Coordinates of C-alpha atoms in Angstrom, one line a residue:
X20 CA 105.3 -73.1 -72.4
X21 CA 105.5 -73.9 -75.7
X22 CA 107.9 -70.1 -76.0
X23 CA 109.5 -70.9 -73.2
X24 CA 110.5 -74.4 -74.4
X25 CA 111.4 -73.0 -77.6
X26 CA 113.3 -70.5 -76.1
X27 CA 115.9 -72.8 -73.0
X28 CA 115.9 -75.6 -75.4
X29 CA 113.6 -78.1 -73.6
X30 CA 111.0 -79.9 -74.8
X31 CA 107.5 -79.0 -73.7
X32 CA 106.4 -82.6 -71.4
X33 CA 110.1 -81.2 -69.7
X34 CA 108.5 -77.3 -69.0
X35 CA 105.4 -79.2 -67.6
X36 CA 107.2 -81.8 -65.7
X37 CA 109.1 -78.4 -64.4
X38 CA 106.1 -76.1 -63.6
X39 CA 104.4 -79.1 -61.9
X40 CA 107.7 -79.5 -59.5
X41 CA 108.1 -83.3 -60.4
X42 CA 111.0 -84.7 -58.6
X43 CA 111.8 -86.3 -61.6
X44 CA 113.0 -83.5 -63.8
X45 CA 116.9 -83.4 -64.1
X46 CA 119.0 -80.8 -62.9
X47 CA 120.0 -79.9 -66.0
X48 CA 116.7 -79.1 -67.1
X49 CA 116.6 -76.8 -64.3
X50 CA 119.9 -75.2 -65.6
X51 CA 118.6 -74.8 -69.6
X52 CA 115.1 -73.1 -68.2
X53 CA 117.1 -70.6 -65.3
X54 CA 119.5 -69.9 -67.7
X55 CA 116.4 -68.8 -70.5
X56 CA 114.6 -66.9 -67.9
X57 CA 118.5 -65.2 -67.2
X58 CA 118.6 -64.1 -70.8
X59 CA 115.3 -62.6 -70.8
X60 CA 115.9 -60.7 -67.9
X61 CA 114.1 -62.4 -64.9
X62 CA 116.7 -62.1 -61.8
X63 CA 116.5 -64.4 -58.9
X64 CA 117.7 -63.2 -55.6
X65 CA 117.5 -65.6 -52.4
X66 CA 116.2 -63.8 -49.4
X67 CA 115.7 -65.0 -46.2
X68 CA 117.3 -67.7 -46.2
X69 CA 114.4 -69.9 -48.5
X70 CA 112.5 -67.2 -49.9
X71 CA 113.1 -66.5 -53.7
X72 CA 112.8 -62.6 -55.1
X73 CA 111.8 -62.7 -58.6
X74 CA 112.4 -59.6 -60.7
X75 CA 112.7 -58.1 -64.2
X76 CA 115.4 -56.5 -65.3

């Protein structure tokens, strides 16, 4: 989680809140986390309306 916090520019506590699916995590924090994952080659695809597939490219 510390590596992810550094890569995303978010604090460790924000990453922890995102992991816990805490509603208090701001939309901007989620966007920053997703951007860091995408930079690392992680891709997300919406399938069947509400299922999200995750893949590493």
